[in-house]
Coordinates of N, CA and C in Angstrom, one line a residue:
X23 N 35.9 -81.3 -85.9 CA 36.9 -81.0 -84.8 C 37.1 -79.5 -84.6
X24 N 37.1 -78.8 -85.8 CA 37.3 -77.3 -85.6 C 36.1 -76.7 -84.9
X25 N 34.9 -77.2 -85.2 CA 33.7 -76.7 -84.5 C 33.8 -77.0 -83.0
X26 N 34.3 -78.2 -82.6 CA 34.4 -78.5 -81.2 C 35.5 -77.7 -80.5
X27 N 36.6 -77.4 -81.3 CA 37.6 -76.6 -80.7 C 37.0 -75.2 -80.4
X28 N 36.2 -74.6 -81.3 CA 35.6 -73.3 -81.0 C 34.7 -73.4 -79.8
X29 N 34.0 -74.6 -79.7 CA 33.1 -74.7 -78.6 C 33.8 -74.7 -77.2
X30 N 35.0 -75.4 -77.2 CA 35.8 -75.4 -75.9 C 36.2 -74.0 -75.6
X31 N 36.7 -73.2 -76.6 CA 37.2 -71.9 -76.3 C 36.1 -71.0 -75.9
X32 N 34.9 -71.1 -76.5 CA 33.7 -70.3 -76.1 C 33.3 -70.6 -74.7
X33 N 33.3 -72.0 -74.4 CA 32.9 -72.4 -73.1 C 33.8 -71.8 -72.0
X34 N 35.1 -71.9 -72.2 CA 36.1 -71.4 -71.3 C 35.9 -69.9 -71.1
X35 N 35.7 -69.2 -72.2 CA 35.5 -67.7 -72.1 C 34.3 -67.4 -71.3
X36 N 33.2 -68.1 -71.5 CA 32.0 -67.9 -70.7 C 32.2 -68.1 -69.2
X37 N 33.0 -69.2 -68.9 CA 33.2 -69.5 -67.5 C 34.1 -68.4 -66.9
X38 N 35.1 -67.9 -67.6 CA 35.9 -66.8 -67.1 C 35.1 -65.5 -66.9
X39 N 34.2 -65.3 -67.9 CA 33.4 -64.1 -67.8 C 32.5 -64.1 -66.6
X40 N 32.1 -65.3 -66.2 CA 31.2 -65.5 -65.1 C 31.9 -65.5 -63.8
X41 N 33.2 -65.2 -63.8 CA 34.0 -65.1 -62.6 C 34.5 -66.5 -62.1
X42 N 34.7 -67.4 -63.0 CA 35.1 -68.8 -62.5 C 36.6 -69.0 -62.9
X43 N 37.4 -68.0 -62.9 CA 38.8 -68.1 -63.3 C 39.5 -69.1 -62.4
X44 N 40.6 -69.7 -62.9 CA 41.3 -70.6 -62.1 C 42.0 -69.9 -60.9
X45 N 42.0 -70.5 -59.7 CA 42.8 -69.9 -58.6 C 44.2 -70.1 -58.9
X46 N 45.1 -69.4 -58.2 CA 46.5 -69.5 -58.4 C 47.0 -70.9 -58.2
X47 N 46.4 -71.7 -57.3 CA 46.9 -73.0 -57.0 C 46.8 -73.9 -58.2
X48 N 45.8 -73.6 -59.1 CA 45.6 -74.5 -60.3 C 46.1 -73.8 -61.5
X49 N 47.0 -72.9 -61.4 CA 47.5 -72.1 -62.6 C 48.3 -73.0 -63.5
X50 N 48.5 -72.4 -64.7 CA 49.4 -73.1 -65.7 C 50.8 -73.3 -65.2
X51 N 51.3 -74.5 -65.4 CA 52.7 -74.8 -65.1 C 53.5 -75.1 -66.4
X52 N 54.8 -75.1 -66.3 CA 55.6 -75.5 -67.4 C 56.9 -76.2 -66.9
X53 N 56.7 -77.0 -65.8 CA 57.8 -77.7 -65.2 C 58.3 -78.8 -66.1
X54 N 59.6 -78.9 -66.5 CA 60.1 -80.1 -67.1 C 60.0 -81.3 -66.2
X55 N 59.6 -82.4 -66.7 CA 59.3 -83.5 -65.9 C 59.7 -84.8 -66.6
X56 N 60.2 -85.8 -65.9 CA 60.4 -87.1 -66.4 C 59.4 -88.1 -65.7
X57 N 58.6 -88.8 -66.5 CA 57.8 -89.8 -65.9 C 58.4 -91.2 -66.3
X58 N 58.9 -91.9 -65.2 CA 59.6 -93.1 -65.4 C 58.8 -94.3 -64.9
X59 N 58.4 -95.2 -65.8 CA 57.6 -96.3 -65.5 C 58.5 -97.6 -65.5
X60 N 58.4 -98.4 -64.4 CA 59.2 -99.6 -64.2 C 58.3 -100.8 -64.3
X61 N 58.8 -101.8 -65.0 CA 58.0 -103.0 -65.2 C 58.9 -104.2 -64.7
X62 N 58.3 -105.1 -63.8 CA 59.0 -106.2 -63.3 C 58.2 -107.5 -63.5
X63 N 58.9 -108.6 -63.4 CA 58.1 -109.9 -63.3 C 57.3 -109.9 -62.1
X64 N 56.1 -110.6 -62.1 CA 55.3 -110.7 -60.9 C 56.1 -111.2 -59.7
X65 N 56.9 -112.2 -60.0 CA 57.7 -112.8 -58.9 C 58.7 -111.8 -58.3
X66 N 59.0 -110.7 -59.0 CA 60.0 -109.8 -58.5 C 59.4 -108.5 -57.9
X67 N 58.1 -108.4 -57.9 CA 57.4 -107.2 -57.5 C 57.7 -106.9 -56.0
X68 N 57.6 -107.8 -55.1 CA 57.9 -107.5 -53.7 C 59.3 -107.1 -53.5
X69 N 60.2 -107.8 -54.2 CA 61.6 -107.5 -54.0 C 61.9 -106.1 -54.5
X70 N 61.3 -105.7 -55.7 CA 61.6 -104.4 -56.2 C 61.0 -103.3 -55.3
X71 N 59.9 -103.5 -54.8 CA 59.3 -102.5 -53.8 C 60.3 -102.3 -52.6
X72 N 60.8 -103.4 -52.1 CA 61.7 -103.4 -51.0 C 62.9 -102.6 -51.3
X73 N 63.5 -102.8 -52.5 CA 64.7 -102.1 -52.9 C 64.5 -100.6 -53.1
X74 N 63.3 -100.3 -53.7 CA 63.0 -98.9 -53.9 C 62.8 -98.2 -52.5
X75 N 62.1 -98.9 -51.6 CA 61.9 -98.2 -50.3 C 63.2 -98.1 -49.5
X76 N 64.1 -99.0 -49.6 CA 65.3 -99.0 -48.8 C 66.4 -98.1 -49.4
X77 N 66.4 -98.0 -50.7 CA 67.5 -97.3 -51.4 C 67.1 -96.1 -52.3
X78 N 66.1 -96.3 -53.1 CA 65.7 -95.2 -54.1 C 65.2 -94.0 -53.4
X79 N 64.5 -94.1 -52.3 CA 64.0 -92.9 -51.6 C 65.2 -92.0 -51.1
X80 N 66.2 -92.7 -50.6 CA 67.4 -91.9 -50.1 C 68.0 -91.2 -51.3
X81 N 68.1 -91.8 -52.5 CA 68.7 -91.2 -53.7 C 67.9 -90.0 -54.1
X82 N 66.6 -90.1 -54.1 CA 65.7 -89.0 -54.5 C 65.9 -87.8 -53.5
X83 N 66.0 -88.1 -52.2 CA 66.1 -87.0 -51.3 C 67.5 -86.3 -51.4
X84 N 68.5 -87.1 -51.7 CA 69.8 -86.5 -51.9 C 69.9 -85.6 -53.2
X85 N 69.3 -86.1 -54.3 CA 69.2 -85.3 -55.5 C 68.4 -84.0 -55.3
X86 N 67.4 -84.1 -54.5 CA 66.6 -82.9 -54.2 C 67.5 -81.9 -53.4
X87 N 68.1 -82.4 -52.4 CA 69.0 -81.5 -51.5 C 70.1 -80.9 -52.3
X88 N 70.6 -81.6 -53.3 CA 71.7 -81.1 -54.1 C 71.3 -80.2 -55.2
X89 N 69.9 -80.1 -55.4 CA 69.4 -79.2 -56.5 C 69.3 -79.8 -57.8
X90 N 69.6 -81.1 -58.0 CA 69.6 -81.8 -59.3 C 68.1 -81.9 -59.7
X91 N 67.2 -82.2 -58.8 CA 65.8 -82.3 -59.1 C 65.1 -81.3 -58.2
X92 N 63.9 -80.8 -58.8 CA 63.2 -79.8 -58.0 C 62.1 -80.5 -57.1
X93 N 61.7 -81.7 -57.5 CA 60.7 -82.4 -56.7 C 60.6 -83.9 -57.2
X94 N 60.0 -84.7 -56.5 CA 59.8 -86.1 -56.9 C 58.6 -86.7 -56.3
X95 N 58.2 -87.8 -56.9 CA 57.1 -88.7 -56.4 C 57.4 -90.1 -56.8
X96 N 57.4 -91.0 -55.9 CA 57.7 -92.4 -56.2 C 56.4 -93.2 -55.8
X97 N 55.9 -94.0 -56.7 CA 54.7 -94.8 -56.5 C 54.9 -96.2 -56.9
X98 N 54.0 -97.1 -56.3 CA 54.1 -98.5 -56.6 C 52.6 -99.0 -56.7
X99 N 52.3 -99.7 -57.7 CA 50.9 -100.2 -57.9 C 50.5 -101.2 -56.8
X100 N 49.3 -101.1 -56.5 CA 48.8 -102.0 -55.5 C 48.6 -103.5 -55.9
X101 N 48.3 -103.6 -57.2 CA 48.0 -104.9 -57.7 C 48.9 -105.3 -58.9
X102 N 49.3 -106.6 -59.0 CA 49.9 -107.1 -60.2 C 48.9 -107.1 -61.3
X103 N 49.3 -106.5 -62.4 CA 48.3 -106.3 -63.5 C 49.0 -106.2 -64.8
X104 N 48.8 -107.2 -65.7 CA 49.5 -107.2 -66.9 C 49.2 -105.9 -67.7
X105 N 50.3 -105.3 -68.3 CA 50.1 -104.1 -69.1 C 50.2 -102.9 -68.3
X106 N 50.2 -102.9 -67.0 CA 50.3 -101.8 -66.1 C 51.7 -101.8 -65.4
X107 N 52.3 -100.6 -65.3 CA 53.6 -100.5 -64.7 C 53.5 -101.0 -63.2
X108 N 54.7 -101.3 -62.7 CA 54.8 -101.7 -61.3 C 55.2 -100.5 -60.4
X109 N 56.2 -99.8 -60.8 CA 56.6 -98.6 -60.0 C 56.7 -97.4 -61.0
X110 N 56.5 -96.2 -60.5 CA 56.6 -95.0 -61.3 C 57.3 -93.9 -60.5
X111 N 58.2 -93.2 -61.1 CA 58.8 -92.0 -60.6 C 58.3 -90.8 -61.4
X112 N 57.9 -89.7 -60.7 CA 57.7 -88.4 -61.4 C 58.7 -87.5 -60.8
X113 N 59.7 -87.1 -61.7 CA 60.7 -86.2 -61.3 C 60.5 -84.9 -62.0
X114 N 60.5 -83.8 -61.2 CA 60.4 -82.5 -61.8 C 61.7 -81.7 -61.7
X115 N 61.9 -80.8 -62.6 CA 63.2 -80.1 -62.7 C 62.9 -78.6 -62.7
X116 N 63.8 -77.8 -62.3 CA 63.6 -76.4 -62.2 C 63.5 -75.7 -63.6
X117 N 64.2 -76.3 -64.5 CA 64.2 -75.7 -65.9 C 64.8 -76.7 -66.8
X118 N 64.9 -76.4 -68.1 CA 65.4 -77.4 -69.1 C 66.9 -77.6 -68.9
X119 N 67.7 -76.6 -68.4 CA 69.1 -76.8 -68.1 C 69.3 -77.8 -67.0
X120 N 68.4 -77.8 -66.0 CA 68.5 -78.8 -64.9 C 68.1 -80.2 -65.5
X121 N 67.1 -80.2 -66.4 CA 66.8 -81.5 -67.0 C 68.0 -82.1 -67.8
X122 N 68.7 -81.2 -68.5 CA 69.8 -81.7 -69.3 C 70.9 -82.3 -68.4
X123 N 71.0 -81.8 -67.2 CA 72.1 -82.3 -66.3 C 71.7 -83.8 -65.8
X124 N 70.5 -84.2 -66.0 CA 70.1 -85.5 -65.6 C 70.8 -86.6 -66.4
X125 N 71.3 -86.2 -67.6 CA 72.0 -87.2 -68.5 C 73.2 -87.8 -67.8
X126 N 73.8 -87.0 -66.9 CA 75.0 -87.5 -66.2 C 74.6 -88.7 -65.3
X127 N 73.4 -88.6 -64.7 CA 72.9 -89.7 -63.9 C 72.6 -90.9 -64.8
X128 N 72.0 -90.7 -65.9 CA 71.6 -91.8 -66.8 C 72.8 -92.6 -67.3
X129 N 73.9 -91.9 -67.5 CA 75.1 -92.6 -68.0 C 75.6 -93.7 -67.0
X130 N 75.5 -93.4 -65.7 CA 75.9 -94.3 -64.7 C 74.8 -95.2 -64.1
X131 N 73.6 -94.6 -64.0 CA 72.5 -95.4 -63.4 C 71.2 -95.2 -64.3
X132 N 71.0 -96.0 -65.3 CA 69.8 -95.9 -66.1 C 68.5 -95.7 -65.2
X133 N 67.8 -94.6 -65.6 CA 66.6 -94.2 -64.9 C 66.8 -93.8 -63.4
X134 N 68.1 -93.6 -63.1 CA 68.5 -93.2 -61.8 C 68.4 -94.3 -60.8
X135 N 68.4 -95.5 -61.2 CA 68.2 -96.7 -60.3 C 69.5 -97.3 -59.9
X136 N 69.5 -97.9 -58.8 CA 70.7 -98.6 -58.3 C 70.8 -100.0 -59.0
X137 N 72.0 -100.6 -58.9 CA 72.2 -101.9 -59.6 C 71.2 -102.9 -59.1
X138 N 70.9 -102.8 -57.8 CA 70.0 -103.8 -57.2 C 68.6 -103.7 -57.8
X139 N 68.2 -102.4 -58.0 CA 66.8 -102.2 -58.6 C 66.8 -102.6 -60.1
X140 N 67.9 -102.2 -60.8 CA 68.0 -102.6 -62.2 C 67.9 -104.1 -62.4
X141 N 68.5 -104.8 -61.5 CA 68.5 -106.3 -61.6 C 67.1 -106.9 -61.6
X142 N 66.1 -106.1 -61.0 CA 64.8 -106.6 -60.8 C 63.8 -106.1 -61.8
X143 N 64.3 -105.2 -62.7 CA 63.4 -104.5 -63.7 C 63.5 -105.2 -65.0
X144 N 62.4 -105.5 -65.6 CA 62.4 -106.1 -67.0 C 62.5 -105.0 -68.1
X145 N 61.8 -103.9 -67.9 CA 61.8 -102.8 -68.9 C 61.5 -101.5 -68.2
X146 N 61.9 -100.4 -68.9 CA 61.7 -99.1 -68.4 C 61.1 -98.2 -69.5
X147 N 60.2 -97.4 -69.2 CA 59.7 -96.3 -70.1 C 59.9 -95.0 -69.5
X148 N 60.7 -94.1 -70.1 CA 61.0 -92.8 -69.6 C 60.4 -91.8 -70.6
X149 N 59.4 -91.0 -70.1 CA 58.7 -90.1 -71.0 C 59.0 -88.6 -70.5
X150 N 59.8 -87.9 -71.3 CA 59.9 -86.5 -71.1 C 58.6 -85.8 -71.2
X151 N 58.2 -85.0 -70.2 CA 56.9 -84.4 -70.2 C 57.0 -83.0 -69.6
X152 N 55.9 -82.3 -69.5 CA 55.7 -81.0 -68.9 C 54.6 -81.1 -67.9
X153 N 54.8 -80.6 -66.7 CA 53.7 -80.6 -65.8 C 52.9 -79.3 -66.1
X154 N 51.7 -79.4 -66.6 CA 51.0 -78.2 -67.1 C 49.9 -77.7 -66.1
X155 N 49.4 -78.5 -65.2 CA 48.4 -78.1 -64.2 C 48.7 -78.9 -62.9
X156 N 48.5 -78.2 -61.8 CA 48.6 -78.9 -60.5 C 48.0 -78.1 -59.4
X157 N 47.8 -78.8 -58.3 CA 47.4 -78.2 -57.1 C 47.9 -79.1 -56.0
X158 N 48.9 -78.6 -55.2 CA 49.6 -79.4 -54.2 C 48.7 -79.8 -53.0
X159 N 47.7 -79.0 -52.7 CA 46.8 -79.3 -51.6 C 47.5 -79.5 -50.3
X160 N 47.0 -80.3 -49.4 CA 47.6 -80.6 -48.2 C 48.0 -82.1 -48.1
X161 N 49.2 -82.3 -47.5 CA 49.7 -83.7 -47.5 C 48.9 -84.5 -46.4
X162 N 48.7 -85.8 -46.8 CA 48.2 -86.8 -45.8 C 49.1 -87.9 -45.7
X163 N 48.9 -88.7 -44.6 CA 49.9 -89.7 -44.3 C 49.9 -90.9 -45.3
X164 N 48.8 -91.3 -45.8 CA 48.7 -92.5 -46.6 C 47.8 -92.3 -47.8
X165 N 48.1 -91.4 -48.8 CA 47.2 -91.2 -49.9 C 47.2 -92.4 -50.8
X166 N 46.1 -92.5 -51.5 CA 45.9 -93.5 -52.6 C 45.9 -92.7 -53.9
X167 N 46.8 -93.2 -54.9 CA 47.0 -92.4 -56.1 C 46.3 -93.2 -57.3
X168 N 45.5 -92.4 -58.0 CA 45.0 -92.9 -59.3 C 45.8 -92.3 -60.4
X169 N 46.5 -93.1 -61.3 CA 47.3 -92.6 -62.4 C 46.5 -92.9 -63.6
X170 N 46.1 -91.9 -64.4 CA 45.2 -92.2 -65.5 C 45.9 -91.6 -66.8
X171 N 46.3 -92.5 -67.7 CA 46.9 -92.0 -69.0 C 45.8 -91.7 -70.0
X172 N 46.0 -90.8 -70.9 CA 45.1 -90.4 -71.9 C 45.8 -90.3 -73.3
X173 N 45.1 -90.5 -74.3 CA 45.5 -90.1 -75.7 C 44.7 -88.9 -76.1
X174 N 45.3 -87.7 -76.0 CA 44.6 -86.5 -76.4 C 44.4 -86.5 -78.0
X175 N 43.3 -86.1 -78.5 CA 43.0 -86.2 -79.9 C 43.0 -84.8 -80.5
X176 N 43.4 -83.8 -79.8 CA 43.4 -82.4 -80.3 C 44.8 -81.8 -80.1
X177 N 45.1 -80.7 -80.7 CA 46.4 -80.0 -80.5 C 46.6 -79.6 -79.0
X178 N 47.8 -79.5 -78.6 CA 48.1 -79.2 -77.2 C 47.4 -78.0 -76.6
X179 N 47.3 -76.9 -77.4 CA 46.6 -75.7 -76.9 C 45.2 -76.0 -76.6
X180 N 44.5 -76.7 -77.5 CA 43.1 -77.0 -77.3 C 42.9 -78.0 -76.2
X181 N 43.8 -78.9 -75.9 CA 43.7 -79.8 -74.8 C 43.8 -79.0 -73.5
X182 N 44.6 -78.0 -73.4 CA 44.7 -77.1 -72.2 C 43.4 -76.4 -72.0
X183 N 42.8 -75.9 -73.1 CA 41.5 -75.2 -72.9 C 40.5 -76.2 -72.4
X184 N 40.5 -77.5 -72.8 CA 39.6 -78.5 -72.3 C 39.9 -78.7 -70.8
X185 N 41.2 -78.8 -70.4 CA 41.5 -79.0 -69.0 C 40.9 -77.9 -68.2
X186 N 41.1 -76.7 -68.6 CA 40.6 -75.5 -67.8 C 39.1 -75.4 -67.8
X187 N 38.5 -75.8 -68.9 CA 37.0 -75.6 -68.9 C 36.3 -76.8 -68.4
X188 N 36.8 -78.0 -68.4 CA 36.1 -79.2 -68.0 C 36.7 -79.9 -66.8
X189 N 38.0 -80.2 -66.9 CA 38.6 -81.2 -66.0 C 39.0 -80.5 -64.6
X190 N 39.7 -79.4 -64.7 CA 40.1 -78.7 -63.4 C 38.9 -78.3 -62.6
X191 N 37.8 -77.8 -63.1 CA 36.7 -77.5 -62.2 C 36.2 -78.7 -61.5
X192 N 36.2 -79.9 -62.1 CA 35.8 -81.1 -61.3 C 36.8 -81.4 -60.2
X193 N 38.1 -81.3 -60.4 CA 39.1 -81.5 -59.4 C 38.9 -80.6 -58.2
X194 N 38.6 -79.3 -58.5 CA 38.4 -78.4 -57.4 C 37.2 -78.8 -56.6
X195 N 36.1 -79.3 -57.3 CA 34.9 -79.7 -56.6 C 35.2 -80.9 -55.7
X196 N 36.1 -81.9 -56.2 CA 36.4 -83.0 -55.4 C 37.2 -82.6 -54.2
X197 N 38.1 -81.6 -54.3 CA 38.9 -81.1 -53.2 C 38.0 -80.5 -52.2
X198 N 37.0 -79.7 -52.6 CA 36.0 -79.1 -51.7 C 35.2 -80.1 -50.9
X199 N 35.0 -81.3 -51.6 CA 34.2 -82.3 -50.9 C 35.1 -83.1 -49.9
X200 N 36.4 -82.8 -49.9 CA 37.3 -83.4 -48.9 C 37.8 -84.8 -49.3
X201 N 37.7 -85.2 -50.5 CA 38.2 -86.6 -50.9 C 39.5 -86.5 -51.6
X202 N 39.7 -85.5 -52.4 CA 40.9 -85.4 -53.2 C 41.9 -84.4 -52.5
X203 N 43.1 -84.9 -52.4 CA 44.2 -84.2 -51.7 C 44.9 -83.2 -52.7
X204 N 45.2 -83.7 -53.8 CA 46.0 -83.0 -54.8 C 46.0 -83.7 -56.1
X205 N 46.5 -83.0 -57.1 CA 46.6 -83.6 -58.5 C 47.7 -82.9 -59.3
X206 N 48.2 -83.7 -60.2 CA 49.1 -83.2 -61.3 C 48.6 -83.6 -62.6
X207 N 48.8 -82.8 -63.6 CA 48.5 -83.1 -65.0 C 49.8 -82.9 -65.8
X208 N 50.3 -83.9 -66.5 CA 51.5 -83.8 -67.3 C 51.1 -84.1 -68.8
X209 N 51.9 -83.5 -69.7 CA 51.7 -83.8 -71.1 C 53.1 -84.2 -71.7
X210 N 53.1 -85.2 -72.6 CA 54.3 -85.7 -73.1 C 54.9 -84.6 -74.1
X211 N 56.2 -84.4 -74.0 CA 56.9 -83.5 -74.9 C 57.1 -84.0 -76.3
X212 N 57.3 -85.3 -76.4 CA 57.5 -86.0 -77.7 C 56.6 -87.2 -77.8
X213 N 55.3 -87.0 -78.1 CA 54.3 -88.0 -78.0 C 54.3 -89.1 -79.1
X214 N 55.0 -88.9 -80.2 CA 55.0 -89.8 -81.3 C 55.3 -91.2 -80.9
X215 N 54.3 -92.2 -81.1 CA 54.5 -93.6 -80.8 C 54.2 -93.9 -79.4
X216 N 54.0 -93.0 -78.5 CA 53.7 -93.3 -77.1 C 52.2 -93.7 -77.0
X217 N 52.0 -94.6 -75.9 CA 50.7 -95.0 -75.6 C 49.8 -93.9 -75.0
X218 N 50.5 -92.9 -74.4 CA 49.8 -91.8 -73.9 C 50.5 -90.5 -74.2
X219 N 49.8 -89.4 -74.2 CA 50.4 -88.1 -74.4 C 49.9 -87.1 -73.3
X220 N 49.1 -87.6 -72.4 CA 48.6 -86.8 -71.3 C 48.4 -87.8 -70.1
X221 N 48.7 -87.3 -68.9 CA 48.6 -88.2 -67.8 C 48.1 -87.4 -66.6
X222 N 47.1 -87.9 -65.9 CA 46.6 -87.3 -64.7 C 46.9 -88.1 -63.5
X223 N 47.4 -87.5 -62.4 CA 47.7 -88.2 -61.2 C 46.9 -87.6 -60.1
X224 N 45.9 -88.4 -59.6 CA 45.0 -87.9 -58.5 C 45.3 -88.6 -57.2
X225 N 45.6 -87.8 -56.2 CA 45.9 -88.3 -54.9 C 44.8 -88.1 -53.9
X226 N 44.1 -89.3 -53.6 CA 43.0 -89.3 -52.7 C 43.5 -89.4 -51.2
X227 N 42.8 -88.8 -50.3 CA 43.3 -88.7 -49.0 C 43.6 -90.0 -48.3
X228 N 42.7 -91.0 -48.6 CA 42.9 -92.3 -48.0 C 42.0 -93.2 -48.7
X229 N 41.9 -94.5 -48.2 CA 41.0 -95.5 -48.9 C 39.6 -95.1 -48.8
X230 N 39.2 -94.6 -47.6 CA 37.8 -94.2 -47.4 C 37.4 -93.1 -48.5
X231 N 38.3 -92.2 -48.7 CA 38.0 -91.1 -49.7 C 37.9 -91.7 -51.1
X232 N 38.8 -92.6 -51.4 CA 38.7 -93.3 -52.8 C 37.4 -94.0 -52.9
X233 N 36.9 -94.7 -51.8 CA 35.7 -95.4 -51.9 C 34.5 -94.5 -52.2
X234 N 34.6 -93.2 -51.9 CA 33.5 -92.3 -52.2 C 33.6 -91.7 -53.6
X235 N 34.6 -92.1 -54.4 CA 34.9 -91.5 -55.7 C 33.6 -91.4 -56.6
X236 N 32.9 -92.5 -56.8 CA 31.8 -92.4 -57.7 C 30.7 -91.5 -57.2
X237 N 30.5 -91.6 -55.9 CA 29.4 -90.7 -55.3 C 29.8 -89.2 -55.5
X238 N 31.0 -88.9 -55.2 CA 31.5 -87.5 -55.3 C 31.5 -87.0 -56.8
X239 N 32.0 -87.9 -57.7 CA 32.1 -87.5 -59.1 C 30.7 -87.1 -59.6
X240 N 29.7 -88.0 -59.3 CA 28.3 -87.7 -59.7 C 27.8 -86.4 -59.2
X241 N 28.0 -86.2 -57.9 CA 27.5 -85.0 -57.3 C 28.1 -83.7 -57.8
X242 N 29.4 -83.7 -58.0 CA 30.1 -82.5 -58.5 C 29.7 -82.3 -60.0
X243 N 29.6 -83.3 -60.8 CA 29.2 -83.2 -62.2 C 27.8 -82.6 -62.3
X244 N 26.9 -83.1 -61.4 CA 25.5 -82.6 -61.4 C 25.5 -81.1 -61.1
X245 N 26.4 -80.6 -60.2 CA 26.5 -79.2 -59.9 C 27.0 -78.4 -61.1
X246 N 28.1 -78.9 -61.7 CA 28.7 -78.2 -62.8 C 27.8 -78.2 -64.1
X247 N 27.0 -79.2 -64.2 CA 26.1 -79.3 -65.4 C 25.1 -78.2 -65.4
X248 N 24.9 -77.5 -64.3 CA 24.1 -76.3 -64.3 C 24.7 -75.1 -65.1
X249 N 26.0 -75.2 -65.3 CA 26.7 -74.2 -66.1 C 26.7 -74.6 -67.6
X250 N 26.0 -73.9 -68.5 CA 25.9 -74.3 -69.9 C 27.3 -74.5 -70.6
X251 N 28.2 -73.6 -70.2 CA 29.6 -73.7 -70.8 C 30.2 -75.0 -70.5
X252 N 30.2 -75.4 -69.2 CA 30.8 -76.7 -68.8 C 30.0 -77.9 -69.4
X253 N 28.7 -77.8 -69.4 CA 27.9 -78.9 -69.9 C 28.1 -79.1 -71.4
X254 N 28.4 -78.0 -72.2 CA 28.7 -78.1 -73.6 C 29.9 -78.9 -73.8
X255 N 31.0 -78.7 -73.0 CA 32.2 -79.4 -73.2 C 32.0 -80.9 -72.7
X256 N 31.3 -81.1 -71.6 CA 31.1 -82.4 -71.1 C 30.4 -83.3 -72.2
X257 N 29.4 -82.7 -72.9 CA 28.7 -83.5 -73.9 C 29.5 -84.0 -75.0
X258 N 30.6 -83.3 -75.2 CA 31.5 -83.6 -76.4 C 32.9 -84.1 -76.0
X259 N 33.1 -84.5 -74.8 CA 34.4 -84.8 -74.3 C 35.1 -86.0 -75.0
X260 N 34.3 -86.9 -75.6 CA 34.9 -88.0 -76.3 C 35.6 -87.6 -77.5
X261 N 35.4 -86.5 -78.0 CA 36.1 -86.0 -79.2 C 37.4 -85.4 -78.8
X262 N 37.7 -85.3 -77.5 CA 38.9 -84.7 -77.0 C 40.0 -85.7 -76.7
X263 N 39.6 -86.8 -76.0 CA 40.6 -87.7 -75.5 C 40.0 -89.1 -75.4
X264 N 40.9 -90.1 -75.4 CA 40.6 -91.5 -75.1 C 41.3 -91.9 -73.8
X265 N 40.6 -92.4 -72.9 CA 41.2 -92.8 -71.6 C 41.8 -94.2 -71.7
X266 N 43.0 -94.4 -71.2 CA 43.7 -95.7 -71.2 C 43.5 -96.3 -69.8
X267 N 44.1 -97.5 -69.6 CA 44.0 -98.2 -68.4 C 44.6 -97.5 -67.2
X268 N 43.8 -97.2 -66.1 CA 44.4 -96.5 -65.0 C 45.1 -97.5 -64.0
X269 N 45.9 -96.9 -63.2 CA 46.6 -97.7 -62.2 C 46.3 -97.2 -60.8
X270 N 46.1 -98.0 -59.8 CA 45.9 -97.6 -58.4 C 47.2 -97.9 -57.7
X271 N 47.8 -96.9 -57.1 CA 49.1 -97.0 -56.5 C 49.2 -96.4 -55.1
X272 N 50.2 -96.9 -54.4 CA 50.5 -96.4 -53.1 C 51.7 -95.4 -53.3
X273 N 51.7 -94.3 -52.6 CA 52.8 -93.4 -52.7 C 53.9 -93.8 -51.7
X274 N 55.1 -94.2 -52.2 CA 56.2 -94.6 -51.4 C 56.9 -93.4 -50.8
X275 N 57.1 -92.3 -51.6 CA 57.8 -91.1 -51.1 C 57.4 -90.0 -52.0
X276 N 57.5 -88.8 -51.5 CA 57.2 -87.6 -52.3 C 57.7 -86.4 -51.6
X277 N 58.1 -85.4 -52.4 CA 58.4 -84.1 -51.9 C 57.2 -83.2 -52.2
X278 N 56.3 -83.1 -51.2 CA 55.0 -82.5 -51.4 C 55.1 -81.0 -51.5
X279 N 56.3 -80.4 -51.4 CA 56.4 -79.0 -51.7 C 56.6 -78.7 -53.2
X280 N 56.7 -79.7 -54.0 CA 57.0 -79.4 -55.4 C 55.8 -78.8 -56.1

């Protein structure tokens, strides 16, 4: 593992020396974030989505206007799927002091949900996290979101080196190809016992763009593989993380300026 850690750092250094530094849009972030996953009975999925669309969106907008949260994203999975959440909120905060103020909401409304929404939810997972990398891109009317959880197998600093040397260059390539609108990468602050300690949220422009995913991934990887530094990391990526079950979701609401 130590040898691979050195390999990642050398690969990133080579990429930077070659003039491939991250653009400002993909720079390091440290935004406090809550990732809130909601689980419902299959029979209650449609009702839960309706309640979130009719009420939760307004609550998120109000909290943003009041400065309680710095940004938000509300998503709902397209398919009933055992073991995968039904709805998810990504709430970002200006700083840790702002995050601490959220506890006042939790006392009255667990997970910030209305009584009507809570009545339809079987369980809730709230993960304090940090948004470490992102690119807001340009908003589209009906994006398709892939949410991919990971179990990182290396220390946080080494995982960030891996993101910069291997993952982010691919995302930039997909954006240049015109299929990926934007992305966020968050890491759990307190990962002990969690099923994931890193999560990637990829927003594709539309269903047609998502349908081109495999084609574009293969083309961009073939281009990047010409760089020995990137190729070295790619050949050993299984030592860095394990991928969990991804979810395909619709975006119900978002503050795309976040």
